[in-house]
Short mmCIF file of C-alpha atoms and ligand atoms in Angstrom, two decimals:
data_model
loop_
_atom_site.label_atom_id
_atom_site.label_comp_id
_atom_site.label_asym_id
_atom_site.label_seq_id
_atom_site.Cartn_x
_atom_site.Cartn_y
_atom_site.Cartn_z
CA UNK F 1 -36.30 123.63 -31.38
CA UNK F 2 -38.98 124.33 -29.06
CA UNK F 3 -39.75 122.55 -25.98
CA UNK F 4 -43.42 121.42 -27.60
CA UNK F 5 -41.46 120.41 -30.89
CA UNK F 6 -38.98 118.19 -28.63
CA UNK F 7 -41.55 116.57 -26.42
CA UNK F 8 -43.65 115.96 -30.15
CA UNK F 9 -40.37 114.61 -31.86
CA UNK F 10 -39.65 112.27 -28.67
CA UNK F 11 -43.33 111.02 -28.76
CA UNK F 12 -43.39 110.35 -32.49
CA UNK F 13 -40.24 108.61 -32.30
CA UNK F 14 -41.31 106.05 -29.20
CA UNK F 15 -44.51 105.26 -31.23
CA UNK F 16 -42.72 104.52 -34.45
CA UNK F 17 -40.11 102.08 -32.81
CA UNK F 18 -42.01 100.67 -30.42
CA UNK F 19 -42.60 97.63 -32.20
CA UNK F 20 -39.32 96.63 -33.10
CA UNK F 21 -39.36 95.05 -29.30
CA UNK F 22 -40.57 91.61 -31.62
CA UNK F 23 -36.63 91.22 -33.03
CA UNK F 24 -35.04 90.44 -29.94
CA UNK F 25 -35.68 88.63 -26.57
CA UNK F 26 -35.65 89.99 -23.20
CA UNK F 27 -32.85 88.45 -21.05
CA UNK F 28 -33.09 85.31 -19.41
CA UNK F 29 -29.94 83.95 -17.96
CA UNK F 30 -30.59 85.88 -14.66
CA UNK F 31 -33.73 84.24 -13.91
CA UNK F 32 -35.48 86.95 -12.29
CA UNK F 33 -34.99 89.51 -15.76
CA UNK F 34 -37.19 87.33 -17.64
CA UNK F 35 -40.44 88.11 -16.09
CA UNK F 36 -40.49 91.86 -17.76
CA UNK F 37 -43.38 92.83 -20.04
CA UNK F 38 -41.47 92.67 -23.38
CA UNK F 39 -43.50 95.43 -25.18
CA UNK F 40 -42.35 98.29 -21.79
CA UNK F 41 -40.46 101.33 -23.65
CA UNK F 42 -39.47 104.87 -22.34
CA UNK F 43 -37.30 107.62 -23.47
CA UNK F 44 -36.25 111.07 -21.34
CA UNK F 45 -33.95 113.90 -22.23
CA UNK F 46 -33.09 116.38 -20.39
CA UNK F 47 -31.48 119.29 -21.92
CA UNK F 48 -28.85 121.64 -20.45
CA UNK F 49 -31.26 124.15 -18.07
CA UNK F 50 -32.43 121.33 -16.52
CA UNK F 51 -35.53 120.61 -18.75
CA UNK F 52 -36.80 117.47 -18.86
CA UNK F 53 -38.84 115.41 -21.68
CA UNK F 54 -40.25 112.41 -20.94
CA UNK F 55 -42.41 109.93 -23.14
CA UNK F 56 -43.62 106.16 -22.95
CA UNK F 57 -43.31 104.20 -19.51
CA UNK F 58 -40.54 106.82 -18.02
CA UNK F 59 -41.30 105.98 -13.94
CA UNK F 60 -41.59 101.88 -14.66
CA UNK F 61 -38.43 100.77 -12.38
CA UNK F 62 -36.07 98.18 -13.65
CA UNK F 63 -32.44 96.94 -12.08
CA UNK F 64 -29.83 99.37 -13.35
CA UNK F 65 -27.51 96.12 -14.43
CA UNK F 66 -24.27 97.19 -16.92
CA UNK F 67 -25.91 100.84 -16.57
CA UNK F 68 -23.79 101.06 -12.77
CA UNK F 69 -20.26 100.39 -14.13
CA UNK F 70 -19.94 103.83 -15.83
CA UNK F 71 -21.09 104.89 -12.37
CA UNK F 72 -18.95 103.14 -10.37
CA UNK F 73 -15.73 104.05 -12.52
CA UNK F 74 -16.58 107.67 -12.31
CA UNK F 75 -17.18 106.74 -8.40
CA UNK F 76 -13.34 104.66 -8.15
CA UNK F 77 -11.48 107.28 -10.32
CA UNK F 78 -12.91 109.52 -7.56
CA UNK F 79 -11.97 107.76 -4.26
CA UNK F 80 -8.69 106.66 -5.52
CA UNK F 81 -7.31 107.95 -8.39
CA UNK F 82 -6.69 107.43 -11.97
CA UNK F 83 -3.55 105.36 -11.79
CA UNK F 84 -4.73 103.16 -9.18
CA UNK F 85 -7.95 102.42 -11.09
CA UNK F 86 -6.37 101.62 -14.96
CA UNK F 87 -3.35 100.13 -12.98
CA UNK F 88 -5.73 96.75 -12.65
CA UNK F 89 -7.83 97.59 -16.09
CA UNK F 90 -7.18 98.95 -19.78
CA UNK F 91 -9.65 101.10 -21.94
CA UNK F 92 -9.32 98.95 -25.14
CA UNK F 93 -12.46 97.44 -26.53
CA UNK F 94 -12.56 93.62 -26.84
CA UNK F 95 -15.25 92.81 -29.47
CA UNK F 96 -16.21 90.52 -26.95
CA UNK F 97 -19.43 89.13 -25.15
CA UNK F 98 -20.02 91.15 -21.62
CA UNK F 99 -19.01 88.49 -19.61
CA UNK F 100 -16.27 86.57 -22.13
CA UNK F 101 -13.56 85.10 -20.34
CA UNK F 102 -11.58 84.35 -23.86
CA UNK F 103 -9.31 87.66 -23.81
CA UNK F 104 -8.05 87.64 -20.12
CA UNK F 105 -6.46 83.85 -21.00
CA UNK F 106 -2.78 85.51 -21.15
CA UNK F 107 -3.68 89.31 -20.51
CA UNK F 108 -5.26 89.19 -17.40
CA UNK F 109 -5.66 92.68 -17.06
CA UNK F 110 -9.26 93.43 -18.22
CA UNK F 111 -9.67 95.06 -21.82
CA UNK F 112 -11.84 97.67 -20.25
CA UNK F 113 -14.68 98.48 -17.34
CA UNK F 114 -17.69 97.83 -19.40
CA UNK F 115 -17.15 94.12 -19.77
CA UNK F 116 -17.94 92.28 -16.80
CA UNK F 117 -14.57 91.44 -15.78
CA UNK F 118 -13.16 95.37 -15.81
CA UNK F 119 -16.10 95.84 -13.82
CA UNK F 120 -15.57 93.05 -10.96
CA UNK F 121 -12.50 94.62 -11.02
CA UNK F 122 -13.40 97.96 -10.18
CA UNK F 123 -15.98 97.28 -7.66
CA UNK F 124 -13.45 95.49 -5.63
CA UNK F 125 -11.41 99.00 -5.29
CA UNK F 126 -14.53 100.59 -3.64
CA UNK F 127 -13.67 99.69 0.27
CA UNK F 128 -15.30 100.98 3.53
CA UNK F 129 -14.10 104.84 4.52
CA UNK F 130 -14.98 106.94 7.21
CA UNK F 131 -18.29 107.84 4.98
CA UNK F 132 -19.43 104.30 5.69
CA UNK F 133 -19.29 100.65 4.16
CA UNK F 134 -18.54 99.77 0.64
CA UNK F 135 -22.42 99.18 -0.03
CA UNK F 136 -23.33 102.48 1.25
CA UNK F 137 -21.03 104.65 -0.79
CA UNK F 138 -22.08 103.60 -4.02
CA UNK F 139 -25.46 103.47 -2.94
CA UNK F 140 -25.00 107.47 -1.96
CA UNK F 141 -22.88 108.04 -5.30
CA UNK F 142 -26.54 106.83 -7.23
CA UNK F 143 -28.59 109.06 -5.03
CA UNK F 144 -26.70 112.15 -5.83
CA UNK F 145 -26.65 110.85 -9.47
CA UNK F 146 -30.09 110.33 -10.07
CA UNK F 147 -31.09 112.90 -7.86
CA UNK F 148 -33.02 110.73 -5.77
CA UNK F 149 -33.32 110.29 -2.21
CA UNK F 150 -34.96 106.99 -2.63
CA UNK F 151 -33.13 104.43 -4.29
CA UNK F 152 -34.08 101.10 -3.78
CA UNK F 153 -32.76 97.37 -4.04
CA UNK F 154 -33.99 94.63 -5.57
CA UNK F 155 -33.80 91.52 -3.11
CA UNK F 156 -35.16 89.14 -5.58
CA UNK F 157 -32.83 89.83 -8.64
CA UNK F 158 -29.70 90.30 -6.61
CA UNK F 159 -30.23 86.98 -4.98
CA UNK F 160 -31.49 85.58 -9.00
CA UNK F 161 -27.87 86.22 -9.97
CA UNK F 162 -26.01 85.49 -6.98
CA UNK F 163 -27.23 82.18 -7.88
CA UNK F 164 -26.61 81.92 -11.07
CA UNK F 165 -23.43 83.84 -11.97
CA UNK F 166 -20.72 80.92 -12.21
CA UNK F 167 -18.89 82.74 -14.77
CA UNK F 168 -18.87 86.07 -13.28
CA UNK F 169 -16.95 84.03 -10.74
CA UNK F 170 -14.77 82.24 -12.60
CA UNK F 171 -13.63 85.45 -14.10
CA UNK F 172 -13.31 87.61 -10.15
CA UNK F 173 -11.52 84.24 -9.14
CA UNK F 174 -9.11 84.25 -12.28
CA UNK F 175 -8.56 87.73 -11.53
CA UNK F 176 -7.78 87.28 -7.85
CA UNK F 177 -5.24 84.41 -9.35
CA UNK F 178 -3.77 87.01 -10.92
CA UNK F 179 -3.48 89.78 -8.10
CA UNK F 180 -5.97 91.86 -10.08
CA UNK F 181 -8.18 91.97 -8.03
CA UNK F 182 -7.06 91.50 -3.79
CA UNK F 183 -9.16 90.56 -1.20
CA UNK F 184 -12.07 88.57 -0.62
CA UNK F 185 -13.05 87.59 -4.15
CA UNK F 186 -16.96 86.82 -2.55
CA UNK F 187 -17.57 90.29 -1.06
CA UNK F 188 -16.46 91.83 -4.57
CA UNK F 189 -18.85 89.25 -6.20
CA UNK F 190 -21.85 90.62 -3.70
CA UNK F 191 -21.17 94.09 -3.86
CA UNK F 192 -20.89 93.73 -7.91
CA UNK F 193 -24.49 91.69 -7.73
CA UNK F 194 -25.55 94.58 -5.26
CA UNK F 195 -24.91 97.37 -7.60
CA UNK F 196 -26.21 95.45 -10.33
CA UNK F 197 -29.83 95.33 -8.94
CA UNK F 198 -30.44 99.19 -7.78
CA UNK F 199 -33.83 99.96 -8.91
CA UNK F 200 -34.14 102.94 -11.40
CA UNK F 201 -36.15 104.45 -13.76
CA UNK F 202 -35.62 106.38 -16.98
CA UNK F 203 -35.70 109.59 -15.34
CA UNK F 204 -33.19 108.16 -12.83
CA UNK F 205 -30.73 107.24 -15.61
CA UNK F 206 -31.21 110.62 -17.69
CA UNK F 207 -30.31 112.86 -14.90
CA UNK F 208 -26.75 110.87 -14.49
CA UNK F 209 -26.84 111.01 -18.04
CA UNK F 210 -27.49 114.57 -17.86
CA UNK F 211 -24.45 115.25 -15.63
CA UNK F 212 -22.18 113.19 -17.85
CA UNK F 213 -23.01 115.46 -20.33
CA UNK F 214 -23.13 118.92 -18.27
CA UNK F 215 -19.33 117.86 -17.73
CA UNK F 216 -19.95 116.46 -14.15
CA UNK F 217 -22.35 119.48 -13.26
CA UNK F 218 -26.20 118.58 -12.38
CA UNK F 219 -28.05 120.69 -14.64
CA UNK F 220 -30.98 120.57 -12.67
CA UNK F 221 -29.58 121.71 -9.09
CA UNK F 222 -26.44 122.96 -10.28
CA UNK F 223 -23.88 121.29 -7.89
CA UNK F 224 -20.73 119.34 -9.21
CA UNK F 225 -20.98 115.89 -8.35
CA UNK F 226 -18.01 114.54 -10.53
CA UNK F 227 -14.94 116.40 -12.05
CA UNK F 228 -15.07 117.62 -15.34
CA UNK F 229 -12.00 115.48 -16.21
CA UNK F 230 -13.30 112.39 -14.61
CA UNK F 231 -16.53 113.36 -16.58
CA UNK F 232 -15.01 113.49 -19.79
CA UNK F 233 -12.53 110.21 -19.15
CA UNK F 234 -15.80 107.63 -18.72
CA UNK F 235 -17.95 109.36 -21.47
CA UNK F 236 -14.78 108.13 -23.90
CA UNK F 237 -14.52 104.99 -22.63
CA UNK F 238 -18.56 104.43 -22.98
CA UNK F 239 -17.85 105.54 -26.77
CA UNK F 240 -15.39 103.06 -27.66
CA UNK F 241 -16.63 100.09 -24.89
CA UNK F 242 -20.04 100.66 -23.55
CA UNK F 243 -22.11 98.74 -26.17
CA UNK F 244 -21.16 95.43 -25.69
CA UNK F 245 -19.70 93.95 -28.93
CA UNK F 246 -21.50 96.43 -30.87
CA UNK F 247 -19.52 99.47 -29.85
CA UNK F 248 -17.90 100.38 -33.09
CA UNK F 249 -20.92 100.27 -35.10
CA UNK F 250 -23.15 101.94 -32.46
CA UNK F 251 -20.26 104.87 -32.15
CA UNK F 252 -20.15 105.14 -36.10
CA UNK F 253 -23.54 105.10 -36.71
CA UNK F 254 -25.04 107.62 -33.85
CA UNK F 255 -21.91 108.04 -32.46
CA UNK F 256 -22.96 109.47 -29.15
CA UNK F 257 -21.39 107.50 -26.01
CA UNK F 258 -23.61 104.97 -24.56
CA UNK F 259 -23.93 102.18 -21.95
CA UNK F 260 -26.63 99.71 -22.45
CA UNK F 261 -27.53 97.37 -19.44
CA UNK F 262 -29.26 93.79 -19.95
CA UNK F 263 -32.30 94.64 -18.50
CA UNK F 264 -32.68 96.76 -21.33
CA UNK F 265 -32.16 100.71 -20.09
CA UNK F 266 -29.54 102.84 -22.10
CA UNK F 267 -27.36 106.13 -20.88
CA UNK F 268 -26.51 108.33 -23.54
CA UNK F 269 -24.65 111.49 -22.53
CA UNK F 270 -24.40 114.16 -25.66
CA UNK F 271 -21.89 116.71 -24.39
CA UNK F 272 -23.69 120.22 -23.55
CA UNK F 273 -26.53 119.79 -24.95
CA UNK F 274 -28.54 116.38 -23.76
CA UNK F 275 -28.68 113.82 -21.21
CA UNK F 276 -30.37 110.90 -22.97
CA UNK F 277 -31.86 107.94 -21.29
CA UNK F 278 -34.08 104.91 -23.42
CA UNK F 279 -35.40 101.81 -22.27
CA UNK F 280 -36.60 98.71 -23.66
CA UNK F 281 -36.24 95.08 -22.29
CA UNK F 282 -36.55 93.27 -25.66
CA UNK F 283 -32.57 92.46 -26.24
CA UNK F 284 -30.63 92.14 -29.46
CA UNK F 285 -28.08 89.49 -29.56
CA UNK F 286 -25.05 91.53 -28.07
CA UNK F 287 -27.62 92.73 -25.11
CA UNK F 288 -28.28 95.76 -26.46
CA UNK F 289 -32.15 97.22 -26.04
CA UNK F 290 -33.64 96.65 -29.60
CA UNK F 291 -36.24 99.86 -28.76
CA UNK F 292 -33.47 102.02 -26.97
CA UNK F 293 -31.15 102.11 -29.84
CA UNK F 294 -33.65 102.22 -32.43
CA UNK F 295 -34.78 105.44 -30.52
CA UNK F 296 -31.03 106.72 -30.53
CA UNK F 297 -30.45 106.20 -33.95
CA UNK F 298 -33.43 108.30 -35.00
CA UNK F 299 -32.58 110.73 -32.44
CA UNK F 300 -29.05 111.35 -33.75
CA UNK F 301 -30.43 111.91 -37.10
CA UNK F 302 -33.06 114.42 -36.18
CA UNK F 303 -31.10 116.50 -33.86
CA UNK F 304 -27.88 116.03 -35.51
CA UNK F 305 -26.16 115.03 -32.37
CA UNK F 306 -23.13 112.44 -33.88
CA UNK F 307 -20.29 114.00 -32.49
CA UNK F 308 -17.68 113.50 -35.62
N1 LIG H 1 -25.39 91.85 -13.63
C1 LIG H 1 -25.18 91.50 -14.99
C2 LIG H 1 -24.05 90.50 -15.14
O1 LIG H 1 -23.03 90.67 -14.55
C3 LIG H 1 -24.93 92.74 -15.77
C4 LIG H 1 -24.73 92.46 -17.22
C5 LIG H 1 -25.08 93.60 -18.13
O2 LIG H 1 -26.02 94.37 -17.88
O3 LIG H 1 -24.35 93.73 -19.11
O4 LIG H 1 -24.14 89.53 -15.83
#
């Protein structure tokens, strides 16, 4: 397909879903989220030279959310190693909420790093090195993932959460009870909030997207910025764990590997040939963006990218 067919398809496929944003709700139970324009919807891809295609509201910034624990996985496989990361979490999906506390009552080991409690987990494994303090090296992790320089924080939804996130507590302090996670439960809880509430755009999350795919290789610059193994491992685990409890059905029906984020972006890595990024605030009931996956199911279809 052409690059003027692609850009077309893209187009044609934002306009016809755009209106599904009226069956869900954007998300409210971090304050701050709420105040999104409901109706906002974006889509990039960026193929394997290092093209990009953007349509819709592509540069609107949001808070990466659920989008940075793919990220930060790839990030603690790197510093530390497989067997010290899935030492204190599995890679089993629960069919769970995000942030359900039911499954870790008698396996506290977390199901998997997608759900908040896997996550928690694995931020608190990201500790100061000689490159600088916890904060800072995920914060340069993003900007070699997204390819920009200028990745910013979001004061005001950082703080909205800090404030509100008694069960994302309860679950780091049931995990410190149960030498998951070691430490100071608080500064895990901060630097989770913190990576929670980077500011990106679409075209942020397609070029990480876009280096999932190209196997851990920037396709637009060319360098390596994560091993092809390491690659690989967290594009399987987003398969079978990264859309909330609608994983299965998600992987089945456009069965490309995804994580979804609650303020509504989506990362959707299609091994050498797209890195896919969709936004749309308007939620479905598992947290999923009602626009972004309508977008990826049509996209699957038209390009034939299911990977079974
Ligand atoms: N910061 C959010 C939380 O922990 C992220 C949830 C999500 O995007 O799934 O509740």
């Amino acid at each position: 397909m052409s690059n003027t067919k692609l850009n077309i398809l893209l187009e044609d496929i934002l306009n016809n879903k755009i209106n599904s944003y009226k069956n869900g709700k954007v998300a409210n139970y971090i304050p701050a989220l709420s105040k999104v324009k409901p109706d906002l919807a974006a889509a990039v891809m960026i193929d394997m030279s290092g093209e990009s295609y953007k349509v819709g509201d592509w540069n609107y910034k949001y808070t990466i959310q659920s989008i940075s624990k793919p990220l930060v996985l790839a990030l603690a496989i790197m510093e530390l190693g497989e067997e010290a990361v899935f030492k204190r979490v599995g890679v089993e999906p629960t069919g769970e909420e995000f942030n359900s506390i039911n499954k870790l009552v008698g396996h506290p080991k977390p199901f998997n790093p997608m759900i908040n409690a896997g996550a928690i987990a694995i931020t608190s494994l990201i500790r100061e090195n000689k490159s600088g303090n916890s904060f800072d090296i995920i914060l340069k992790f993003f900007e070699k993932v997204f390819g920009n320089k200028d990745v910013e924080f979001d004061e005001e939804v950082y703080k909205s959460e800090k404030m509100t996130a008694d069960r994302n507590r309860s679950l780091a302090y049931f995990l410190k009870d149960h030498r998951i996670i070691s430490g100071d439960v608080e500064k895990s809880l901060d630097l989770y909030f913190k990576q929670c509430s980077f500011k990106v755009d679409t075209l942020d999350i397609a070029r990480a997207s876009a280096i999932l795919a190209n196997n851990g290789f920037d396709p637009i610059n060319g360098n390596e910025v994560i091993p092809e193994k390491v690659a690989s491992l967290v594009r399987s685990v987003m398969l079978t764990c990264g859309m909330y409890d609608r994983s299965g059905s998600f992987a089945i029906e456009v069965g490309i590997p995804a994580k979804s984020g609650v303020s509504g972006g989506i990362l959707a890595p299609v091994k050498n040939r797209f890195g896919i990024s969709v936004f749309g605030p308007s939620l479905d009931n598992s947290g999923n963006s009602v626009v972004g996956m309508n977008i990826l199911r049509k996209l699957s279809k038209e390009l034939s990218l299911h990977m079974i």
